[in-house]
mmCIF file of C-alpha atoms in Angstrom:
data_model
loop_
_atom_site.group_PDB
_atom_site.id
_atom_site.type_symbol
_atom_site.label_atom_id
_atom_site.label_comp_id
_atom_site.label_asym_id
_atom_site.label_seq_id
_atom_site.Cartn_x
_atom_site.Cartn_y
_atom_site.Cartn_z
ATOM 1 C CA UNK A 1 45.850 95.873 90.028
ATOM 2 C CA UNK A 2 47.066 92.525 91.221
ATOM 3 C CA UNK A 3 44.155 90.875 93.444
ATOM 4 C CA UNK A 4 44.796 88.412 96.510
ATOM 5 C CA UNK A 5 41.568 87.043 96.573
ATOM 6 C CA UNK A 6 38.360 86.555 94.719
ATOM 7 C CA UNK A 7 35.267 85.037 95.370
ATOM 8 C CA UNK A 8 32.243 84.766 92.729
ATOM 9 C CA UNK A 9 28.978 84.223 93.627
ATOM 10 C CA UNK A 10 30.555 81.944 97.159
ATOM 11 C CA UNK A 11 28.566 79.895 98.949
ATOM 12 C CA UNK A 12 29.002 77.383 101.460
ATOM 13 C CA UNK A 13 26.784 74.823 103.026
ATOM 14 C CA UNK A 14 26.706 72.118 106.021
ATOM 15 C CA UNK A 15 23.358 70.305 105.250
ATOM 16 C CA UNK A 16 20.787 72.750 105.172
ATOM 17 C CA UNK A 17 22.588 75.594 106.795
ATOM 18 C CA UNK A 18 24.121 77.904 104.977
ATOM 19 C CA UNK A 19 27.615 79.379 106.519
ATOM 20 C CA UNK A 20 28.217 81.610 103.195
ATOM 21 C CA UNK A 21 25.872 82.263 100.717
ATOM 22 C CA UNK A 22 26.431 83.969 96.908
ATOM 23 C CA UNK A 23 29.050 86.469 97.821
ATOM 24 C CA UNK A 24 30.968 88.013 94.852
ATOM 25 C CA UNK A 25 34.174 89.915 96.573
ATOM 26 C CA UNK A 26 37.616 91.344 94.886
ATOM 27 C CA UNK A 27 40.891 91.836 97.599
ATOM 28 C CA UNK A 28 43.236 93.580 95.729
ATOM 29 C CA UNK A 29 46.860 92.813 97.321
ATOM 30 C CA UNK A 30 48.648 95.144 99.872
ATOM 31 C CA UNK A 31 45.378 95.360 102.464
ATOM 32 C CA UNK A 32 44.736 94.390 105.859
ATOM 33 C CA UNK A 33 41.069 93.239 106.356
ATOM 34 C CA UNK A 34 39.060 92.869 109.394
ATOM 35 C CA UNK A 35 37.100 89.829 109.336
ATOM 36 C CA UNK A 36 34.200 90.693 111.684
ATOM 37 C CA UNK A 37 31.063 89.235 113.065
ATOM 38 C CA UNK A 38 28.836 87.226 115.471
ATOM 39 C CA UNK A 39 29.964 83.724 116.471
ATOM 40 C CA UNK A 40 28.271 81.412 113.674
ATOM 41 C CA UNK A 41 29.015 83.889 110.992
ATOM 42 C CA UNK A 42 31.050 82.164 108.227
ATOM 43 C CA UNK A 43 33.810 83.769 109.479
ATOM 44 C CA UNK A 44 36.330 80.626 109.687
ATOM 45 C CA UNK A 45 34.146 78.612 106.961
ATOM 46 C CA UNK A 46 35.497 81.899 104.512
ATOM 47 C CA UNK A 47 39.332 81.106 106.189
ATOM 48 C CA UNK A 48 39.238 77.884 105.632
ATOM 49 C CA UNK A 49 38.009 77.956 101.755
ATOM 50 C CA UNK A 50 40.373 80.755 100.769
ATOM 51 C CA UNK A 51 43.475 78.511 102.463
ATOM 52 C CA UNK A 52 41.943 75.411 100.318
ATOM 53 C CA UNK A 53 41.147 73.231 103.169
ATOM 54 C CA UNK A 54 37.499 73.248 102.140
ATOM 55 C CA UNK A 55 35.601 72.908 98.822
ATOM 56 C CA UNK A 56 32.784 75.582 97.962
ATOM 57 C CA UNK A 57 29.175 74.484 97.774
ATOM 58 C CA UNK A 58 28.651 76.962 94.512
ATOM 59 C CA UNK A 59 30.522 79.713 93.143
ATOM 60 C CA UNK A 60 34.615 79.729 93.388
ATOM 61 C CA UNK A 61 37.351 81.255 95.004
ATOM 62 C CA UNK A 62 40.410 82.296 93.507
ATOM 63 C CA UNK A 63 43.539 83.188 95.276
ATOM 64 C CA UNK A 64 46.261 85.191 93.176
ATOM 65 C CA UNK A 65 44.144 84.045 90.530
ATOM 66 C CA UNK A 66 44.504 80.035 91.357
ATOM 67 C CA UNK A 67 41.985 77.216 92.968
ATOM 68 C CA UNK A 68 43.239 77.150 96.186
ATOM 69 C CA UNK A 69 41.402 73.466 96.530
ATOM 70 C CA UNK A 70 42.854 72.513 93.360
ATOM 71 C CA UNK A 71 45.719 74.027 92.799
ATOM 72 C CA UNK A 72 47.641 73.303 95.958
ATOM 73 C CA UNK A 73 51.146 73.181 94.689
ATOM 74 C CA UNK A 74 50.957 76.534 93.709
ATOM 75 C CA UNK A 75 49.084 78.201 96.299
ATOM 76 C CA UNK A 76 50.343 76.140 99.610
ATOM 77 C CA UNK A 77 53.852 77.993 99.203
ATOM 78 C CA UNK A 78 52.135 81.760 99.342
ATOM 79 C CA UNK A 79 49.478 81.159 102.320
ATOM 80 C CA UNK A 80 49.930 80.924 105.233
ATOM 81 C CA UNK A 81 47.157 79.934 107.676
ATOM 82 C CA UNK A 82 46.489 79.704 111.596
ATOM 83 C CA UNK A 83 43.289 78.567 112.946
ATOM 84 C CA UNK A 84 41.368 79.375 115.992
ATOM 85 C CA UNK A 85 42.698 76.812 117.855
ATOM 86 C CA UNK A 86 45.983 76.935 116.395
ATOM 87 C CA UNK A 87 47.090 73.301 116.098
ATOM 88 C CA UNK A 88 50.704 72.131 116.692
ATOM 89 C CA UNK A 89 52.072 68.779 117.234
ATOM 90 C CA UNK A 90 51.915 68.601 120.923
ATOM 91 C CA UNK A 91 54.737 66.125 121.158
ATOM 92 C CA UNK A 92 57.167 67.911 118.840
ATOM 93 C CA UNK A 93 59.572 70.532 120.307
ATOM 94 C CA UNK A 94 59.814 74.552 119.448
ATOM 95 C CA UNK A 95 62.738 73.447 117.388
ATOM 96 C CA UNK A 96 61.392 70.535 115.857
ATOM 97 C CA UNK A 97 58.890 72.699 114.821
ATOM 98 C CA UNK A 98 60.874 75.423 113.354
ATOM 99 C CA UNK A 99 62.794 71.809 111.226
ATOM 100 C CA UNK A 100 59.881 71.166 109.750
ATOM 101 C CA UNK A 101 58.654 74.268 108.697
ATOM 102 C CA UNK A 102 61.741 75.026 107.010
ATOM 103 C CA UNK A 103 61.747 70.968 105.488
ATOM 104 C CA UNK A 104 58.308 71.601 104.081
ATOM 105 C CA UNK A 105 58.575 75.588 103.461
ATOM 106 C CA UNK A 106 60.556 76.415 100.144
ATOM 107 C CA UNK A 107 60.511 80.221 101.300
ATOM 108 C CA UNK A 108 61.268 79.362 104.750
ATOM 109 C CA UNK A 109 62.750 82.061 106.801
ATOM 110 C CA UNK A 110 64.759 80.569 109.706
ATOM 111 C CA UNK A 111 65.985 84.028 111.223
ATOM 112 C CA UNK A 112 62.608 85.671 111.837
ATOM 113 C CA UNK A 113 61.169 82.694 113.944
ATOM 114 C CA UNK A 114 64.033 82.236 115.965
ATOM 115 C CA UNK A 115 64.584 86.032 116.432
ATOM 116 C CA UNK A 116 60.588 86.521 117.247
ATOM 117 C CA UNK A 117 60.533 83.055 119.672
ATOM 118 C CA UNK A 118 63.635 84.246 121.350
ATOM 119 C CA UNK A 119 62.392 87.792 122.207
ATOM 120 C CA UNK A 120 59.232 86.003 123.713
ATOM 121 C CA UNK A 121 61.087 84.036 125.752
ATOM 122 C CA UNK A 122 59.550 81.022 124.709
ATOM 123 C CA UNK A 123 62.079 78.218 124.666
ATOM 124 C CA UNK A 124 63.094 76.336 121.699
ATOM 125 C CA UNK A 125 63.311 72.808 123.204
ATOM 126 C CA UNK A 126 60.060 72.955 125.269
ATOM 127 C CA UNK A 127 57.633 70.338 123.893
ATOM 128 C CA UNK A 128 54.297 72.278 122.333
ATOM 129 C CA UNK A 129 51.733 70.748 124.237
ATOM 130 C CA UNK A 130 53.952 72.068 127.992
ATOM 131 C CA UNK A 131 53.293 75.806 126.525
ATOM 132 C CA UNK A 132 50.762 78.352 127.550
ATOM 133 C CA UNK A 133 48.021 78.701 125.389
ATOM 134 C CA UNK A 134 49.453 82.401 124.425
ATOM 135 C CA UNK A 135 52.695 80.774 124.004
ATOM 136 C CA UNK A 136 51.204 77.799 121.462
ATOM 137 C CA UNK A 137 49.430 81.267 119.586
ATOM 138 C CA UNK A 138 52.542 82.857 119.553
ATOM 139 C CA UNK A 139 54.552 79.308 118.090
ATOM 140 C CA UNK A 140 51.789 79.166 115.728
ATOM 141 C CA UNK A 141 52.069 82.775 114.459
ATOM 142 C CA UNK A 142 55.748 82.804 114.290
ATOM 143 C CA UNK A 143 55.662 79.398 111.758
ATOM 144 C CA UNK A 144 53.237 80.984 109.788
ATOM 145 C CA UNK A 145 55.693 84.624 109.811
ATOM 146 C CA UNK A 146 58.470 82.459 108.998
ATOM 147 C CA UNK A 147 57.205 80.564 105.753
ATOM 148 C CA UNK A 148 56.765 84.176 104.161
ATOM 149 C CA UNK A 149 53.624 83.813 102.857
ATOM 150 C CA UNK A 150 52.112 86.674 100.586
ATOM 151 C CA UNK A 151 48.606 86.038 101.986
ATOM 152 C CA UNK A 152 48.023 85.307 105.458
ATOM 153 C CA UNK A 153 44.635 84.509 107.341
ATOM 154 C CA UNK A 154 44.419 84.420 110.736
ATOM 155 C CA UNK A 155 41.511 83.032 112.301
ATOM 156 C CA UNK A 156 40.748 84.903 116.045
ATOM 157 C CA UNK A 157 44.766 84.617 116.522
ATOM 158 C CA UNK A 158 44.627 87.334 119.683
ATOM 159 C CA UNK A 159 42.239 85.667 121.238
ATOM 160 C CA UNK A 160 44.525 84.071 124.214
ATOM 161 C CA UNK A 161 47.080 86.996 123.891
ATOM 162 C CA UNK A 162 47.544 89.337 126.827
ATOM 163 C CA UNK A 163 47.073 92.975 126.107
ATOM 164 C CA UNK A 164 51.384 93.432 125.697
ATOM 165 C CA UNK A 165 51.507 90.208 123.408
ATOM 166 C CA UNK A 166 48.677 91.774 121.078
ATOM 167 C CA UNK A 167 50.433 94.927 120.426
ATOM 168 C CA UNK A 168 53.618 93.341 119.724
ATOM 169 C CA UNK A 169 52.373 91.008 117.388
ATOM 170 C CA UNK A 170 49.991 93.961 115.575
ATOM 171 C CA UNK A 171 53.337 95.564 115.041
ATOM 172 C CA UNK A 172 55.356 92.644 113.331
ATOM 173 C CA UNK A 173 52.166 92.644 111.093
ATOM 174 C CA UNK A 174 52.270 95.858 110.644
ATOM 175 C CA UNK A 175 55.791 96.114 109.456
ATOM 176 C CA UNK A 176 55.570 93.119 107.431
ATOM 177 C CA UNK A 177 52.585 94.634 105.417
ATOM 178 C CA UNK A 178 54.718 97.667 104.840
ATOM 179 C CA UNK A 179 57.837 96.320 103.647
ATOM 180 C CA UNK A 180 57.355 92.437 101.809
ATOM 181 C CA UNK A 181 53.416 93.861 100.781
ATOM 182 C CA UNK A 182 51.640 90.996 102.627
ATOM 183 C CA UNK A 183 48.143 90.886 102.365
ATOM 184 C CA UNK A 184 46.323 89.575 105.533
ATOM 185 C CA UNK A 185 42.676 88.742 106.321
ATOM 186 C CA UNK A 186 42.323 89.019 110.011
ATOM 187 C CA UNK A 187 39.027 87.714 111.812
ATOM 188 C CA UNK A 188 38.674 89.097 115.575
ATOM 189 C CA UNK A 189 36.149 90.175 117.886
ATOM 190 C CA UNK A 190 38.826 92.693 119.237
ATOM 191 C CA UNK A 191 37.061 95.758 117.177
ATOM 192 C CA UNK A 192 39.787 98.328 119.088
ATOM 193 C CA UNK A 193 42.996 96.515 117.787
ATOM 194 C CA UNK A 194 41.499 95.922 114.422
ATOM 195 C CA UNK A 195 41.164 99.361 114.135
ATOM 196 C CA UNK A 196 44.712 99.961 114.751
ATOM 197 C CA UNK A 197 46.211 98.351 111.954
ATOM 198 C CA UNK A 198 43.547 97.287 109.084
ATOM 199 C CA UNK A 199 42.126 99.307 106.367
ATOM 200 C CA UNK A 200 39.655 97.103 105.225
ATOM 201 C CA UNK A 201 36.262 96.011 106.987
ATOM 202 C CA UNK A 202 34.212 93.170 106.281
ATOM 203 C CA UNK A 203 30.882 92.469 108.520
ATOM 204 C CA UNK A 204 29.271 88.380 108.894
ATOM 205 C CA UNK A 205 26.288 87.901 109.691
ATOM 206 C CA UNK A 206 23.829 85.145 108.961
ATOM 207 C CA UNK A 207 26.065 84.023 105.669
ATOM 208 C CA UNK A 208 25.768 86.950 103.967
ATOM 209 C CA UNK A 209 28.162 90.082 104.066
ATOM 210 C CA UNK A 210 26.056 93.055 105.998
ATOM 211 C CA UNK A 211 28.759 95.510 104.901
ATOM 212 C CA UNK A 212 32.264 95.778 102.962
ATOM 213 C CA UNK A 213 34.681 98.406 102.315
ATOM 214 C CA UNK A 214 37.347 101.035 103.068
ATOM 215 C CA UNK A 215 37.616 101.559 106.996
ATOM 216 C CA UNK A 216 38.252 105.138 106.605
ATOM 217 C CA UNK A 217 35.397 105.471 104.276
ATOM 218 C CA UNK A 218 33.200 103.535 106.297
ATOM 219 C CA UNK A 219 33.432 105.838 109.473
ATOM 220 C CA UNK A 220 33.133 108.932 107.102
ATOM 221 C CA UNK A 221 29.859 107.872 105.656
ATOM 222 C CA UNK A 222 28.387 106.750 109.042
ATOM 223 C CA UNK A 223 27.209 109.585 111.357
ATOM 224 C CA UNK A 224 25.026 109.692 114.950
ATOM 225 C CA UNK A 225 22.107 111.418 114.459
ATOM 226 C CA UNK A 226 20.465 113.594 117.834
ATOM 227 C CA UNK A 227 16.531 115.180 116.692
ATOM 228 C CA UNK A 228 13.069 115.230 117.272
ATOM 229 C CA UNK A 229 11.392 111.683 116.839
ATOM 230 C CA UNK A 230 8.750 113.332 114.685
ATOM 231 C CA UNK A 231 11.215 113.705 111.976
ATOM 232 C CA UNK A 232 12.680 109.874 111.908
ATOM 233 C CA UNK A 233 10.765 108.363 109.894
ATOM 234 C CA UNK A 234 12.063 111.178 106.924
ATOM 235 C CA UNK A 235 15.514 110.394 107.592
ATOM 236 C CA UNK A 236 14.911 106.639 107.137
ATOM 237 C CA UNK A 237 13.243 107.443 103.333
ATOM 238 C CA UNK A 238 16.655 109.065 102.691
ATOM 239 C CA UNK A 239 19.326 107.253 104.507
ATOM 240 C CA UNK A 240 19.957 103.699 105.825
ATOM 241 C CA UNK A 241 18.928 103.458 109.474
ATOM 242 C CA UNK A 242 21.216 100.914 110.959
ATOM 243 C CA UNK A 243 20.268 101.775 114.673
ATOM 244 C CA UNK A 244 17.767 103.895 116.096
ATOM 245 C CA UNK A 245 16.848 104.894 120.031
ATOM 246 C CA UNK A 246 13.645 106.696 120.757
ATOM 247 C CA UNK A 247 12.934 108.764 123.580
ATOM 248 C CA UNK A 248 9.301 110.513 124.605
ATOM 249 C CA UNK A 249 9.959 113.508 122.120
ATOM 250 C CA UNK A 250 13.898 112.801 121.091
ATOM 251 C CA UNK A 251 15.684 110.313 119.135
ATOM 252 C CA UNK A 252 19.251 108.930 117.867
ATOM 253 C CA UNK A 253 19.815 107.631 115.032
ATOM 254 C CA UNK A 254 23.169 105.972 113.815
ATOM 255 C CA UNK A 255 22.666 106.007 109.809
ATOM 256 C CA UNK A 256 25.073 105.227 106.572
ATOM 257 C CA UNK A 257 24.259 108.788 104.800
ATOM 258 C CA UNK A 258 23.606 109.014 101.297
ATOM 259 C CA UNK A 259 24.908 112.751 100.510
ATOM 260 C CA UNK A 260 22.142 114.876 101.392
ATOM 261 C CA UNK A 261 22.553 117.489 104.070
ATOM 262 C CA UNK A 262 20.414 117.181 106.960
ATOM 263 C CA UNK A 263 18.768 120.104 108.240
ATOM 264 C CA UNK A 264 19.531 121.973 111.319
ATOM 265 C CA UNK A 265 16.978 120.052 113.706
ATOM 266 C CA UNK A 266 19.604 117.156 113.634
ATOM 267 C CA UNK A 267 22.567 117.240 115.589
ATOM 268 C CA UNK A 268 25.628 115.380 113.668
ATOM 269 C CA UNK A 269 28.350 113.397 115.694
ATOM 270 C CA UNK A 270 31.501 111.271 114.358
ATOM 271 C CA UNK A 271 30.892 107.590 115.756
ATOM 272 C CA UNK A 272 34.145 104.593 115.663
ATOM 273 C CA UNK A 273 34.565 101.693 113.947
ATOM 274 C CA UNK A 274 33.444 99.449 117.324
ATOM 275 C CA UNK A 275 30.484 101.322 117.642
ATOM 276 C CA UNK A 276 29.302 100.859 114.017
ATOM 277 C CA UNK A 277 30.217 97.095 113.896
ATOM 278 C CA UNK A 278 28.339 96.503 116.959
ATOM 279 C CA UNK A 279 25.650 98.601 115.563
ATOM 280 C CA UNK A 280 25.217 96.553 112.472
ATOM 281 C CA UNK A 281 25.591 93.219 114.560
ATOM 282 C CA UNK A 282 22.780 94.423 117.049
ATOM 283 C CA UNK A 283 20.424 95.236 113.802
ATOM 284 C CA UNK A 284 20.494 91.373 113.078
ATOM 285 C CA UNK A 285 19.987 90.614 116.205
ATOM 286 C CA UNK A 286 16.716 92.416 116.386
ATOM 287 C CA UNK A 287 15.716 91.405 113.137
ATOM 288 C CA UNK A 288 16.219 87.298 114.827
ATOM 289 C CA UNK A 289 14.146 88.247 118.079
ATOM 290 C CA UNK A 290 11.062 89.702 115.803
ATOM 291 C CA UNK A 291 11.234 86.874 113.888
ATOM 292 C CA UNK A 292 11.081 84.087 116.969
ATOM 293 C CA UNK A 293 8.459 86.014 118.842
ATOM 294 C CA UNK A 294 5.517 83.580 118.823
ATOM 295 C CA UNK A 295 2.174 84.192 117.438
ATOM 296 C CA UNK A 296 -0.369 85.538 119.832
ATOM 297 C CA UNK A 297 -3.151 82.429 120.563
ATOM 298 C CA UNK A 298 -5.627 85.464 119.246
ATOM 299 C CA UNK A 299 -4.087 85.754 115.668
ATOM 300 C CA UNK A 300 -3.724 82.277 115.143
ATOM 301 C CA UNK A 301 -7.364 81.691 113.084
ATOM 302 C CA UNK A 302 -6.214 84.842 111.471
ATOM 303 C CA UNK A 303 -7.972 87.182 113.417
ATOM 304 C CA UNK A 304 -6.575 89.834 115.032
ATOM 305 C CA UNK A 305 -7.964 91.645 117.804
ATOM 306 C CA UNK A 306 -7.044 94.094 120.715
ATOM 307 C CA UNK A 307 -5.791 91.553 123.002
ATOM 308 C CA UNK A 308 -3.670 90.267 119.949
ATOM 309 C CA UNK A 309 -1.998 93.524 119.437
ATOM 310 C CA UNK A 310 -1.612 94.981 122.594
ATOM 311 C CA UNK A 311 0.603 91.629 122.994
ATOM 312 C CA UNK A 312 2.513 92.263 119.682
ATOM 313 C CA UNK A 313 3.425 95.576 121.170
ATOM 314 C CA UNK A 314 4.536 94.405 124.550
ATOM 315 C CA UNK A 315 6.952 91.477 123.014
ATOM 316 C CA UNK A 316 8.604 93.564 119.446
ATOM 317 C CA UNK A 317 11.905 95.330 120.741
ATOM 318 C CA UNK A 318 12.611 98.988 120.144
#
C-alpha cells in the first residue's frame, strides 16, 4: 500500500518547548484526516514539517517516501499547502495570481480555478489585499486546487468561511478525493464538518498524539456509560476512562471499551465524534489544572494534616 506520509519517532522543538514529540505515524494514500486539538497543539508545527517548510528536531518525515526539507524538487510539485492565515501577495491581482501559479506549477490546472473563482463571484482583477477575508481563503484554496497536488494540508482553512462557503468547499474536496485519489490532512476546530467528509482522526494535545485511527472505528469502540457509582472504579480496571461525571449514587462514564461485555447495571449509549474529541481534550485539561493547583502552606514541610487535605479536596476538579 502506497503511503502519503510517514513520520518516525517526530519531534519538534522551539527552545525548551516541545510542539511534537517522538511520534511514529504511517498515512497510507486515499484518506482524509482530521487534524484535531487545543490551540498550542502541534497542529500547524506537524503542517508545516510535512510541506518541508520546517526541519525536525529528531526523527524524520517522509512524504511519498521523500524528505520533504530536502528533497524539494520532488515533493514541491505534489503538495500543496495553505496556512492559517493564508498568505497571498496583497498587491497582486486574482489573475496575476492564477499567472503565477500556473508559471511556477508544472501540473497547473487553469480551468478548475477559474471555474471555482467564477462561481464565487470573486473577481479576477480585484487586487488580494481589497478581498474579504473568506474571499482571500477561498483565492488561497482555489491555487492550491488548481496546482493538483496529490497531498494537500490545510491548516484551519474554514475558519473565516460562512456556513454556505464551508459546505461548498467540503464538497470540491470531497469529489476530488474520490476521483484524482488526493490525500488531505485537514486541521479544524469545526468537529461537525470534519465529520462529514474525513475518515481519519488524529487528536493534539500537549505534543503528543492522545488518539489515532479510523473515524468509524473510533465511534464504535467509544460508548457512554449510565450506572451506579459504586461500580466505577471496576469499569476503569477494564476499560479506558476518558471522562467520568459522578452524581450522589449515579455516574457516566464515556470509556474506549476493550471487548468485554458490561453487565446489565450499565446502561450503553452511542456518543459522536464532537463529543469524544472534546472528551479527550477536556481529560488534558484536567490533568493541567491538578497539576497547577498549589501546594497547601500545611504540606509544604511535608506534613500533611486535616486542614491540608480538606483543602486538596476543595481545589482537585471532578
Amino acid at each position: 500500500m502506497s503511503m502519503a506520509l510517514e513520520l518516525q519517532n517526530l519531534s519538534k522543538r522551539y527552545g525548551r518547548k516541545w510542539a511534537l514529540r517522538d511520534w511514529t505515524m504511517k498515512l497510507p494514500t486515499g484518506h482524509v484526516v482530521a487534524l484535531v486539538g487545543p490551540n498550542g497543539a502541534g497542529k500547524t508545527t506537524l503542517l508545516q514539517l510535512a510541506a518541508g517548510l520546517l526541519k525536525p528536531s529528531a526523527g524524520e518525515v517522509r512524504v511519498f517516501g521523500c524528505d520533504p526539507h530536502k528533497q524539494t524538487r520532488e515533493i514541491l510539485p505534489r503538495v500543496g499547502f495553505v496556512a492559517q492565515d493564508h498568505p497571498l501577495y496583497k498587491r497582486f491581482t486574482v489573475a496575476d495570481l492564477l499567472t503565477m501559479g500556473r508559471k511556477m506549477n508544472p501540473r497547473w490546472d487553469q480551468r478548475i480555478a477559474e471555474e471555482r473563482l467564477t462561481m464565487l463571484d470573486i473577481p479576477l482583477q480585484q487586487r488580494a489585499g481589497k478581498l474579504s477575508g473568506g474571499q482571500q481563503a477561498q483565492v488561497a484554496l482555489a491555487l492550491a486546487l488548481a496546482k493538483r497536488p496529490d497531498l494537500m494540508l490545510l491548516d484551519e482553512p474554514l475558519a473565516s468561511m460562512d456556513p454556505l462557503a464551508r459546505r461548498n468547499f467540503l464538497r470540491v474536496l470531497m469529489g476530488e478525493t474520490a476521483e484524482h485519489g488526493l490525500t488531505v490532512l485537514l486541521s479544524s476546530h469545526i468537529i461537525g464538518d470534519l465529520e462529514r467528509v474525513c475518515d481519519y482522526l488524529i487528536i493534539l494535545s500537549d505534543a503528543h498524539v492522545q488518539l489515532a485511527g479510523d473515524i468509524d472505528e473510533i465511534i464504535r469502540t467509544h460508548k457512554r456509560l449510565v450506572g451506579p457509582r459504586t461500580l466505577a472504579a471496576a469499569v476503569a480496571r477494564i476499560h479506558d476512562v476518558i471522562e467520568e461525571r459522578h452524581g450522589e449514587r449515579q455516574t457516566t462514564l464515556l470509556v474506549r471499551i476493550n471487548g468485554h461485555l458490561f453487565d446489565q447495571s450499565w446502561e450503553m449509549h452511542d456518543v459522536t465524534l464532537e463529543e469524544i474529541v472534546l472528551a479527550y481534550m477536556g481529560q488534558l485539561a484536567q490533568y493541567q489544572r491538578m497539576e497547577t493547583i498549589p501546594m497547601p502552606l500545611s504540606m509544604r514541610d511535608g506534613f500533611p494534616c486535616e486542614e491540608s487535605e480538606e483543602r486538596i479536596r476543595r481545589e482537585t476538579p471532578r
